[in-house]
mmCIF file of C-alpha atoms and ligand atoms in Angstrom:
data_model
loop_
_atom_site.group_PDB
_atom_site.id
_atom_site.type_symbol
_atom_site.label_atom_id
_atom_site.label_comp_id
_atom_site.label_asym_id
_atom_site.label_seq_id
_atom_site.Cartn_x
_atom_site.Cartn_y
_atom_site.Cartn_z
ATOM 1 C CA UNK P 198 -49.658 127.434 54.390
ATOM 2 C CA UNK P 199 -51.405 124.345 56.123
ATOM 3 C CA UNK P 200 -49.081 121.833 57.267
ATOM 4 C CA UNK P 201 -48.651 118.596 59.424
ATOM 5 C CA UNK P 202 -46.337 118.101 61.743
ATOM 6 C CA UNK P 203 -44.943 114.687 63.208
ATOM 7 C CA UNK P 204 -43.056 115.031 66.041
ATOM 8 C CA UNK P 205 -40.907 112.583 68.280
ATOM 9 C CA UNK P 206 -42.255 112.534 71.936
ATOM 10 C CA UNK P 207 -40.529 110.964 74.304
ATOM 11 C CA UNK P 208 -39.873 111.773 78.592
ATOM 12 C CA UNK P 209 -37.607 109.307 80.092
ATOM 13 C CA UNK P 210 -39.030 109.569 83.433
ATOM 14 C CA UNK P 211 -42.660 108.331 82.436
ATOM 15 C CA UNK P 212 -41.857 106.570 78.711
ATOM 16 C CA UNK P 213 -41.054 103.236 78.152
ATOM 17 C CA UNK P 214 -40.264 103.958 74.450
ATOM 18 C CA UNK P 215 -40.690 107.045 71.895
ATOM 19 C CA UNK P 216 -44.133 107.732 70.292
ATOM 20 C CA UNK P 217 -44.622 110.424 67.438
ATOM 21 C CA UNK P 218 -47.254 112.954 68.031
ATOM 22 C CA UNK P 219 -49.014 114.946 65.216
ATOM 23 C CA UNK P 220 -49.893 118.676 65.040
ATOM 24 C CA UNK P 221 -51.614 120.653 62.112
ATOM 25 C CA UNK P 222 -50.833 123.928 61.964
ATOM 26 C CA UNK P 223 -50.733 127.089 59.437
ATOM 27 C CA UNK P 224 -47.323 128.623 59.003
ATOM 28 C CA UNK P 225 -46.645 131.971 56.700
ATOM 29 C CA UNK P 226 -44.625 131.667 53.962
ATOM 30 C CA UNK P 227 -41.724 132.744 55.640
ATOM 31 C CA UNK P 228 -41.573 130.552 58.955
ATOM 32 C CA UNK P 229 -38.208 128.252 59.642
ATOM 33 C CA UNK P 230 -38.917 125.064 61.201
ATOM 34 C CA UNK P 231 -38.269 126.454 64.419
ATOM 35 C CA UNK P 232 -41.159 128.962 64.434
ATOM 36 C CA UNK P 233 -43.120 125.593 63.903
ATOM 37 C CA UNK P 234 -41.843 124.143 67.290
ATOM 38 C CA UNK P 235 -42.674 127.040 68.850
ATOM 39 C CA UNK P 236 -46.287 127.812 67.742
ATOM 40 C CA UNK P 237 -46.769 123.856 68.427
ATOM 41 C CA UNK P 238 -45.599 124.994 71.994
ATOM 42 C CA UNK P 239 -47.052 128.139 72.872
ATOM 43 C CA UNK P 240 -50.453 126.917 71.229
ATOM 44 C CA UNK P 241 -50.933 123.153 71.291
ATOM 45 C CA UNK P 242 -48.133 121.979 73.962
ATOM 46 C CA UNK P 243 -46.338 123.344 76.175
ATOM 47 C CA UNK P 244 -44.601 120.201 77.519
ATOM 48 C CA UNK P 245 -42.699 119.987 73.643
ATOM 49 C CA UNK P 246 -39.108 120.194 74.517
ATOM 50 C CA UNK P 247 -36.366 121.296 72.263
ATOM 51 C CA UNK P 248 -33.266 123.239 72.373
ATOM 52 C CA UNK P 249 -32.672 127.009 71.125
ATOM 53 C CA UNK P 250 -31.266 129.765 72.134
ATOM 54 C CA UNK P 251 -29.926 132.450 68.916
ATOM 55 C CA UNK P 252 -32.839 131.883 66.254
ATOM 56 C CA UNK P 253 -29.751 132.963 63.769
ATOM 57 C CA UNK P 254 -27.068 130.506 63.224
ATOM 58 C CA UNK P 255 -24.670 131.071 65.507
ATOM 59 C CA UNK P 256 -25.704 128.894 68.986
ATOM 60 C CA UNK P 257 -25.328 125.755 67.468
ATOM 61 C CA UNK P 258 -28.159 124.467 69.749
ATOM 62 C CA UNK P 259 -31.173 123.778 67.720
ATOM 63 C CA UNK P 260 -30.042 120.777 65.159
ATOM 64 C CA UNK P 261 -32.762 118.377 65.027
ATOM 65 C CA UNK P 262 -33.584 116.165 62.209
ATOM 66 C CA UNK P 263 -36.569 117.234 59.811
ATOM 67 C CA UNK P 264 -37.513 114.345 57.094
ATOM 68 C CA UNK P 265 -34.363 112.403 58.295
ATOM 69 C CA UNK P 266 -31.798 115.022 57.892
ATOM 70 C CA UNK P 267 -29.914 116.790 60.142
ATOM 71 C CA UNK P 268 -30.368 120.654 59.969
ATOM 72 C CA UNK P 269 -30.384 123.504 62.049
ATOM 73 C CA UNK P 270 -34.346 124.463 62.515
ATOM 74 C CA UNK P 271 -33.653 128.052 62.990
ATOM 75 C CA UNK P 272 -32.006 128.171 59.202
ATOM 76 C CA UNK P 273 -34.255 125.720 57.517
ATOM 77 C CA UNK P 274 -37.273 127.147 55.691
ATOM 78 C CA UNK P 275 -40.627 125.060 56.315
ATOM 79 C CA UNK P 276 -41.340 126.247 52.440
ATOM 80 C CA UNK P 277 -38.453 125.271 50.999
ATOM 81 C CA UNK P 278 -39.045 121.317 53.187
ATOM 82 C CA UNK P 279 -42.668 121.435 52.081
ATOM 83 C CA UNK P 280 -41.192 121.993 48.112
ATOM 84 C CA UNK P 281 -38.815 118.765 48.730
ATOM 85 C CA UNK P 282 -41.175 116.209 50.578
ATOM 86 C CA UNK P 283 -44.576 117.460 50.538
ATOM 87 C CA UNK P 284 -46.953 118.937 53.620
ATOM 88 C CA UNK P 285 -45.906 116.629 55.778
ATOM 89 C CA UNK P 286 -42.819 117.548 58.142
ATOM 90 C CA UNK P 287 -41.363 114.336 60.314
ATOM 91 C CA UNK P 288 -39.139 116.082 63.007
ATOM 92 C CA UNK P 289 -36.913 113.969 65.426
ATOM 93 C CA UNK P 290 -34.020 114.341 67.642
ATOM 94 C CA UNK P 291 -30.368 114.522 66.372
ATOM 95 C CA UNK P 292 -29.950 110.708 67.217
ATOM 96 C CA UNK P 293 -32.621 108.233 68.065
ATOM 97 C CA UNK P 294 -30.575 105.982 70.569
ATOM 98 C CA UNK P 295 -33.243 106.017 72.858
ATOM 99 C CA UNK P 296 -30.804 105.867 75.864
ATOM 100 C CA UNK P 297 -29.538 109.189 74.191
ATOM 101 C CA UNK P 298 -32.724 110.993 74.157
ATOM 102 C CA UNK P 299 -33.518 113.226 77.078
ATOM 103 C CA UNK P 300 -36.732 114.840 76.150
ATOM 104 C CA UNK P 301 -38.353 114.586 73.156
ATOM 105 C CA UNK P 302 -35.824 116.407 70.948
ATOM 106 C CA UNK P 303 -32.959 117.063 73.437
ATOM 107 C CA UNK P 304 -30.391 114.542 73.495
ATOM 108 C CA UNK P 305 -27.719 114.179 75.489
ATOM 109 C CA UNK P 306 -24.441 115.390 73.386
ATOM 110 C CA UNK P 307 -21.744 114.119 76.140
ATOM 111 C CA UNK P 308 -20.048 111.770 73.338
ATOM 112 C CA UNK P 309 -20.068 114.605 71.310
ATOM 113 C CA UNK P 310 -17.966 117.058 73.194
ATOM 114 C CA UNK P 311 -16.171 114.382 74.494
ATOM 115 C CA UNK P 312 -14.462 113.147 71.529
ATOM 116 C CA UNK P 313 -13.725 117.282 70.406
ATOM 117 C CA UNK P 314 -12.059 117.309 73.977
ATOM 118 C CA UNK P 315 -9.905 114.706 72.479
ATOM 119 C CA UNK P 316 -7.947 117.307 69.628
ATOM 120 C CA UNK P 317 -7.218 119.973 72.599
ATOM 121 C CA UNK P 318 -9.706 122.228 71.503
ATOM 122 C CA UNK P 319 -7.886 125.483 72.095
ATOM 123 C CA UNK P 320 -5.115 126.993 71.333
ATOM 124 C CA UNK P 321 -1.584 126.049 72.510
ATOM 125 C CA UNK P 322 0.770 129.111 72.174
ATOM 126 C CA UNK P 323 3.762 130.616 74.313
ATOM 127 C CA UNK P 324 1.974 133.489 75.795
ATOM 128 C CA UNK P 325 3.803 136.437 76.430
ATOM 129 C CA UNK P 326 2.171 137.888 79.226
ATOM 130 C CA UNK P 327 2.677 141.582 78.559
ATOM 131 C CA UNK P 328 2.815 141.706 74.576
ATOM 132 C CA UNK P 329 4.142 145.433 73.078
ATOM 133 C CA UNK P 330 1.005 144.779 70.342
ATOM 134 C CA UNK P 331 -1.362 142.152 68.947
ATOM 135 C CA UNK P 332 0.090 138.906 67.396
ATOM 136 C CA UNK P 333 -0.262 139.891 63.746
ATOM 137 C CA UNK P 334 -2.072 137.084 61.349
ATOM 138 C CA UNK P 335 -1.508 138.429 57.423
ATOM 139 C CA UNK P 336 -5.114 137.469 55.492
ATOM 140 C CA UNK P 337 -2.902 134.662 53.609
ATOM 141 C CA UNK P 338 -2.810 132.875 56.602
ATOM 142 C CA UNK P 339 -5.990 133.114 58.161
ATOM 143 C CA UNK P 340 -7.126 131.713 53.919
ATOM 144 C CA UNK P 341 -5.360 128.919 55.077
ATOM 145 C CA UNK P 342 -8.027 127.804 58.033
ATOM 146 C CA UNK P 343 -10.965 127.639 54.524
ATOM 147 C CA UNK P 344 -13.833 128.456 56.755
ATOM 148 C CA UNK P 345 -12.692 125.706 59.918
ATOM 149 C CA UNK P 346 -13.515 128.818 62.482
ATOM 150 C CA UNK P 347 -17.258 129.130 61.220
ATOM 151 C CA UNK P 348 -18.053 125.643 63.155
ATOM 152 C CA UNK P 349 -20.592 126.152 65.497
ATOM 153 C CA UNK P 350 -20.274 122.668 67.183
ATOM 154 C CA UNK P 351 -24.232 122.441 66.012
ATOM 155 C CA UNK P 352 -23.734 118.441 65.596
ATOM 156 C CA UNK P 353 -25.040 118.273 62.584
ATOM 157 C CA UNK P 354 -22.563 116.377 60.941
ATOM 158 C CA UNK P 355 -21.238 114.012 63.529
ATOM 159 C CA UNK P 356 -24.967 112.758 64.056
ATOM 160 C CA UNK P 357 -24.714 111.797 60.338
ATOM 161 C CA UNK P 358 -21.690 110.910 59.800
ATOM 162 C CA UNK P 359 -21.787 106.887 58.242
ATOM 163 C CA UNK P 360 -18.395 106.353 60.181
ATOM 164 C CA UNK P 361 -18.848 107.337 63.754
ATOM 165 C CA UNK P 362 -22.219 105.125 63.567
ATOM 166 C CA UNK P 363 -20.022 101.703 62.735
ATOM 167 C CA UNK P 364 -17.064 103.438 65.042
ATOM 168 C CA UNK P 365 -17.331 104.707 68.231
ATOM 169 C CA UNK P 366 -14.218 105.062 68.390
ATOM 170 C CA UNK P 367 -13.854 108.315 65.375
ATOM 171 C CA UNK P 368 -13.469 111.034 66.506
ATOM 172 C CA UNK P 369 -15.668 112.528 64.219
ATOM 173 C CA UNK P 370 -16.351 115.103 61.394
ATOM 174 C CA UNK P 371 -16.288 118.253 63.740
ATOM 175 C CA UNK P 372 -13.439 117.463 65.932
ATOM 176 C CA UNK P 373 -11.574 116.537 62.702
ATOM 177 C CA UNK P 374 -12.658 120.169 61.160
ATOM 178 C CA UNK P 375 -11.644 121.776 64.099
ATOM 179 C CA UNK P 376 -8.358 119.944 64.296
ATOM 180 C CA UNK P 377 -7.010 121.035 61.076
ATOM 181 C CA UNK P 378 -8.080 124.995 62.474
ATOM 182 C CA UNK P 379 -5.421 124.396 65.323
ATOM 183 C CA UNK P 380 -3.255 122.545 63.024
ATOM 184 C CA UNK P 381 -3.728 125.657 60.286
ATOM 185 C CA UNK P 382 -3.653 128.361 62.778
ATOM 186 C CA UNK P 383 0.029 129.974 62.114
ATOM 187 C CA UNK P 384 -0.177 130.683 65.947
ATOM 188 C CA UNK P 385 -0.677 127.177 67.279
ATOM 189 C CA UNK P 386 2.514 125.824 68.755
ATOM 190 C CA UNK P 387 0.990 122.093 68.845
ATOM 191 C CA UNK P 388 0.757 121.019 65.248
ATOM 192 C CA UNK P 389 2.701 117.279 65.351
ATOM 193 C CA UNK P 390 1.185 116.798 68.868
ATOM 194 C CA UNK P 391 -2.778 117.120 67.269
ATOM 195 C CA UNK P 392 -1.198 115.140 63.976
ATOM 196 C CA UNK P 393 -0.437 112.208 66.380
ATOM 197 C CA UNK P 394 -3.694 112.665 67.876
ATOM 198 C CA UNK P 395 -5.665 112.432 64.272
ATOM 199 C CA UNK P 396 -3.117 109.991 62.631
ATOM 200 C CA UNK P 397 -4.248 107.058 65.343
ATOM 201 C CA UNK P 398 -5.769 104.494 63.189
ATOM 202 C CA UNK P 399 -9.391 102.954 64.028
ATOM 203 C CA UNK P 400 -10.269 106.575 65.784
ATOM 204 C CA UNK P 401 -8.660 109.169 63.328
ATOM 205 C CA UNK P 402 -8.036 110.749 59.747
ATOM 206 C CA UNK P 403 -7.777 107.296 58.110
ATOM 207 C CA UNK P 404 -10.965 106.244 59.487
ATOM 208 C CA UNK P 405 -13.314 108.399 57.405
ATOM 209 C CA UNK P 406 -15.306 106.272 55.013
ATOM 210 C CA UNK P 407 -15.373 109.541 52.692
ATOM 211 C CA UNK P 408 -19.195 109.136 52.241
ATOM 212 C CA UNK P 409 -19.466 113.095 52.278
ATOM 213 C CA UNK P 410 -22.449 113.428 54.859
ATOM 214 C CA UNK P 411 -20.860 116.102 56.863
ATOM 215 C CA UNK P 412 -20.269 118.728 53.826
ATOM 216 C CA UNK P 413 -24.158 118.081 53.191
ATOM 217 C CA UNK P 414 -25.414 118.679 56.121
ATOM 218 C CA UNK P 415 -23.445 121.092 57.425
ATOM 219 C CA UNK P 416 -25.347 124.392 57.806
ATOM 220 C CA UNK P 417 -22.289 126.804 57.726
ATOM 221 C CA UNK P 418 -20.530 125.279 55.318
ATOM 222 C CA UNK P 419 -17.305 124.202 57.062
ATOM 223 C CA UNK P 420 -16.931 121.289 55.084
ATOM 224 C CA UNK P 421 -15.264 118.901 57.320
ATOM 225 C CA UNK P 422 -14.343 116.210 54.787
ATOM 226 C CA UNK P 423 -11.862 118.630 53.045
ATOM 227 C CA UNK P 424 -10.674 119.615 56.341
ATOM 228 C CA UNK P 425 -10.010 115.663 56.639
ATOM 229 C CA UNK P 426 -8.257 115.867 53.576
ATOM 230 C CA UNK P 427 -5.723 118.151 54.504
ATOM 231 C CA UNK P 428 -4.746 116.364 57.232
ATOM 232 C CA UNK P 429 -4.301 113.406 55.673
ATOM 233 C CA UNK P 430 -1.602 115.682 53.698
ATOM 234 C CA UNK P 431 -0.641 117.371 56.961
ATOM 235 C CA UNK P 432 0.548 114.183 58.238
ATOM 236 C CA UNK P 433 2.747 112.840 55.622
ATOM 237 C CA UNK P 434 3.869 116.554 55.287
ATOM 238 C CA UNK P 435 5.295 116.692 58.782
ATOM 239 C CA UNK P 436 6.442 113.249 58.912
ATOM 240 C CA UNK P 437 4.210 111.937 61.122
ATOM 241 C CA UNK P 438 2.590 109.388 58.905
ATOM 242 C CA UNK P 439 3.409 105.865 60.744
ATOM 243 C CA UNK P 440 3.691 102.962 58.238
ATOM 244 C CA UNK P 441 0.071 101.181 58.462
ATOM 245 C CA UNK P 442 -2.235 99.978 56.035
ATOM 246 C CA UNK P 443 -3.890 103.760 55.837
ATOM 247 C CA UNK P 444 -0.843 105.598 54.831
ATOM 248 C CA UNK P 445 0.225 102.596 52.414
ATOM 249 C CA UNK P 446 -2.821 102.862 50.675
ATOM 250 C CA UNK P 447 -2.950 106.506 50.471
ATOM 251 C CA UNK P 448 0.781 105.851 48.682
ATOM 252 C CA UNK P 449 -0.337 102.715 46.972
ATOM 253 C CA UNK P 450 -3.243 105.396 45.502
ATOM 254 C CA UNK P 451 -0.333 107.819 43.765
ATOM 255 C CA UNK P 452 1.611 105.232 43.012
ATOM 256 C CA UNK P 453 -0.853 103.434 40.670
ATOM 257 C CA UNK P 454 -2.112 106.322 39.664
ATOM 258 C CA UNK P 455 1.486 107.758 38.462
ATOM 259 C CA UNK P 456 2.308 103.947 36.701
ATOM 260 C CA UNK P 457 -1.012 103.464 34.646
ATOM 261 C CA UNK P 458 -2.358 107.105 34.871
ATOM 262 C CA UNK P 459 -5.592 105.075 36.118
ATOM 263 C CA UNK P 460 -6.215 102.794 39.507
ATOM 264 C CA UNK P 461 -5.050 99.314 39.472
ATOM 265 C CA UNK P 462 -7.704 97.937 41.924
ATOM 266 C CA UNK P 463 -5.450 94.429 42.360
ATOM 267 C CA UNK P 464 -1.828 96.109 43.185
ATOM 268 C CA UNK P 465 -3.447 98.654 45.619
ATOM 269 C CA UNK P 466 -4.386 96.188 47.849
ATOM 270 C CA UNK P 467 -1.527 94.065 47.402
ATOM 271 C CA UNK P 468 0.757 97.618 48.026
ATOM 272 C CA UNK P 469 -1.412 98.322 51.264
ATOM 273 C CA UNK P 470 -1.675 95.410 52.988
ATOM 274 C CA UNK P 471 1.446 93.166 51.685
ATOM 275 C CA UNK P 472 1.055 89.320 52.168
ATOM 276 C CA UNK P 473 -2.317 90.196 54.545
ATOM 277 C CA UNK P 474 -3.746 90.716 50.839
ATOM 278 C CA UNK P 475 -4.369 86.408 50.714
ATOM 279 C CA UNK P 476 -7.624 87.293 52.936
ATOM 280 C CA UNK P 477 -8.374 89.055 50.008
ATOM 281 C CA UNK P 478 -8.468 86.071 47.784
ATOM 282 C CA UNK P 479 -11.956 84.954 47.356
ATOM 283 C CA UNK P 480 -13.427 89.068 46.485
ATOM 284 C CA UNK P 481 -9.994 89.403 44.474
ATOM 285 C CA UNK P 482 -11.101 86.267 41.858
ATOM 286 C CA UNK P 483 -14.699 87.146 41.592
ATOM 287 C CA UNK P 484 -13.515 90.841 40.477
ATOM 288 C CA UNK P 485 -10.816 89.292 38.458
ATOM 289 C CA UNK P 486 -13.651 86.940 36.870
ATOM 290 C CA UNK P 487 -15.962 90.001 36.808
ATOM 291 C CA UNK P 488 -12.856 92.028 35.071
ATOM 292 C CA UNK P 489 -12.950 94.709 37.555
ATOM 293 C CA UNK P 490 -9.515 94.362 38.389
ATOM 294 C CA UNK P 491 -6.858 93.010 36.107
ATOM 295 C CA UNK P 492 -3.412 90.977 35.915
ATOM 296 C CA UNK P 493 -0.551 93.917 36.550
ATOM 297 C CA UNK P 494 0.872 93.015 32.431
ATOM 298 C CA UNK P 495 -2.970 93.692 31.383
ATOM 299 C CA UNK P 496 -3.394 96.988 32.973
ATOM 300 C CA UNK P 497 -3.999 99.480 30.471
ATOM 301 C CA UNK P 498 -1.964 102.910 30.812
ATOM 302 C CA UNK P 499 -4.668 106.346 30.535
ATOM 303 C CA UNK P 500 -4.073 109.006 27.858
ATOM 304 C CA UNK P 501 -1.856 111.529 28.600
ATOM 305 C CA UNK P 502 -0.028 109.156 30.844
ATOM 306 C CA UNK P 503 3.425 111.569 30.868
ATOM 307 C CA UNK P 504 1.383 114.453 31.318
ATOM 308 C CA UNK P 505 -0.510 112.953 34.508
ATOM 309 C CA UNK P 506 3.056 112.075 35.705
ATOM 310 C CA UNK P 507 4.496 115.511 35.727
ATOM 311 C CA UNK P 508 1.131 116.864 37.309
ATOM 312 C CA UNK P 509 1.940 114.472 40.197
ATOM 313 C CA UNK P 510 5.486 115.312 40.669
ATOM 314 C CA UNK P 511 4.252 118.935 40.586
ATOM 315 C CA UNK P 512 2.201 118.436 43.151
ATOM 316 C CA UNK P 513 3.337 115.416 45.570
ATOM 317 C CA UNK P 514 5.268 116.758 48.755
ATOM 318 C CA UNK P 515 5.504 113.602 49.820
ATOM 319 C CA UNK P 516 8.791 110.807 48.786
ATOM 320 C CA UNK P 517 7.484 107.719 48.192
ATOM 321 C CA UNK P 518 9.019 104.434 49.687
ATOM 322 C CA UNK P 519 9.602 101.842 47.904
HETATM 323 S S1 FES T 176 -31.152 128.787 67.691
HETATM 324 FE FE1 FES T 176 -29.014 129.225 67.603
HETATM 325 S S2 FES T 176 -28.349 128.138 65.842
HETATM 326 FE FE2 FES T 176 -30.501 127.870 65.848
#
């Protein structure tokens, strides 16, 4: 299979700015995208730099971006990228902050592991020293961590993620995952501690803009948003949940939803942000003019209204206030 290959070049020592470089090469049928950055290497230039180790998954070292998506190139088939956006391949680094970029497409991850240093990434446990046998985990509980452990810390999804671009501050989709692994391991004597941590608002749970990104691209299927979910139960679970505009919409949510049986737009905002909701007023009267929200005596109440109610008392484990 003939190809062409555009690749970001850049050397911070003797670049003022990144330039892309083309290569055309033939691939078999079979090749990943990393047995294209290799051939380009070994053949055409041996100054390419990028990052591998495994060539199977497990490293987490080789994410790059092929046709503006984060992926790892040692799992992504050239065939299948060829099927999706045609024979040409566009390959750049993870982010393209040029004060970010090393060489070509090694960046430098320090923000990265510095914001999963900020969940204690390890677990805290009273060790006994001189155990009689292993610590026992029944399979029911290890369920309970859905897939958190497979992370790879391959960056994948906090390079995409919508929020951590607007917010430096978030800590981000893989932290988050691997939070809820401690906070799901039965093990883990830390729980409300790494709650706390992912309950801050502006850097935690209540910051994700839910666009989904992360369970896209993530190449071992971890799924960090759901992982975010939890937590978000987690913390009103263990009481940790601090009255803030978050939490009170996250209540406002169920209790709209348990009144009409659909969302009332209009109260939800009034419910989460109380008499802050007048800065509200010029978007609230074009929807209201639009009819995207309503007057609370025009709300219409959903089918199967008493059924939706006993589904949520089912399955709330949270009181309500007020
Ligand atoms: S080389 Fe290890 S994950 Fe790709």
């Amino acid at each position: 299979m003939k190809i062409r290959v555009k690749v970001l070049r850049f050397n911070k020592e003797v670049d003022s700015k990144p330039y892309y470089k083309t290569y055309e090469l033939e691939v078999d049928e079979s090749a990943v995208v990393l047995d294209v950055l290799d051939k380009i290497k070994w053949k055409f230039d041996g100054s390419l730099t990028y990052r591998r180790s495994c060539r199977h998954g497990i490293c987490g070292s080789c994410g790059i971006k092929v046709n503006k998506k984060n992926v790892l190139a040692c799992k992504t088939r050239v065939k299948d990228m060829v099927e999706k956006f045609g024979p040409t391949l566009l390959i750049e680094p993870l982010s393209l902050k040029v004060p970010q970029i090393i060489k070509d497409l090694v960046i430098d991850k320090r923000d990265f592991w510095e914001d999963e240093k900020r969940i204690k990434p390890y677990l805290i446990a009273a060790i006994d020293e001189h155990p009689k046998m292993e610590h026992l985990v029944t399979p029911k509980e290890v369920e309970k961590l859905e897939e958190a452990e497979n992370c790879i810390a391959c960056g994948c999804c906090y390079y995409e993620c919508e929020s951590k671009s607007e917010n430096r501050d978030f800590i981000g989709p893989m932290a988050l995952a691997k939070a809820y692994k401690f906070v799901a391991d039965v093990r883990d004597r830390a729980k409300k501690e790494r709650l706390e941590i992912v309950d801050e608002l502006g850097s935690g749970v209540w910051d994700c803009v839910k666009c989904q990104a992360c369970i896209e691209v993530c190449p071992k299927d971890v799924d960090p948003f759901t992982k975010i979910t939890h937590l978000h139960n987690e913390i009103f679970e263990e009481g940790v949940a601090k009255k803030n505009v978050a939490t009170k919409h996250a209540e406002g949510f169920v209790h709209s939803i348990k009144k009409h049986g659909i969302l009332d737009e209009g109260m939800l905002v009034l419910y989460s942000e109380g008499v802050n909701v007048v800065r509200h007023m010029p978007e609230a009267i074009a929807m209201f003019k639009k009819g995207k929200i309503k007057l609370p005596w025009q709300m219409p109440k959903s089918e199967g209204l008493e059924e939706i109610q006993k589904l949520i008392e089912i399955s709330q484990t949270h009181e309500l206030k007020g």
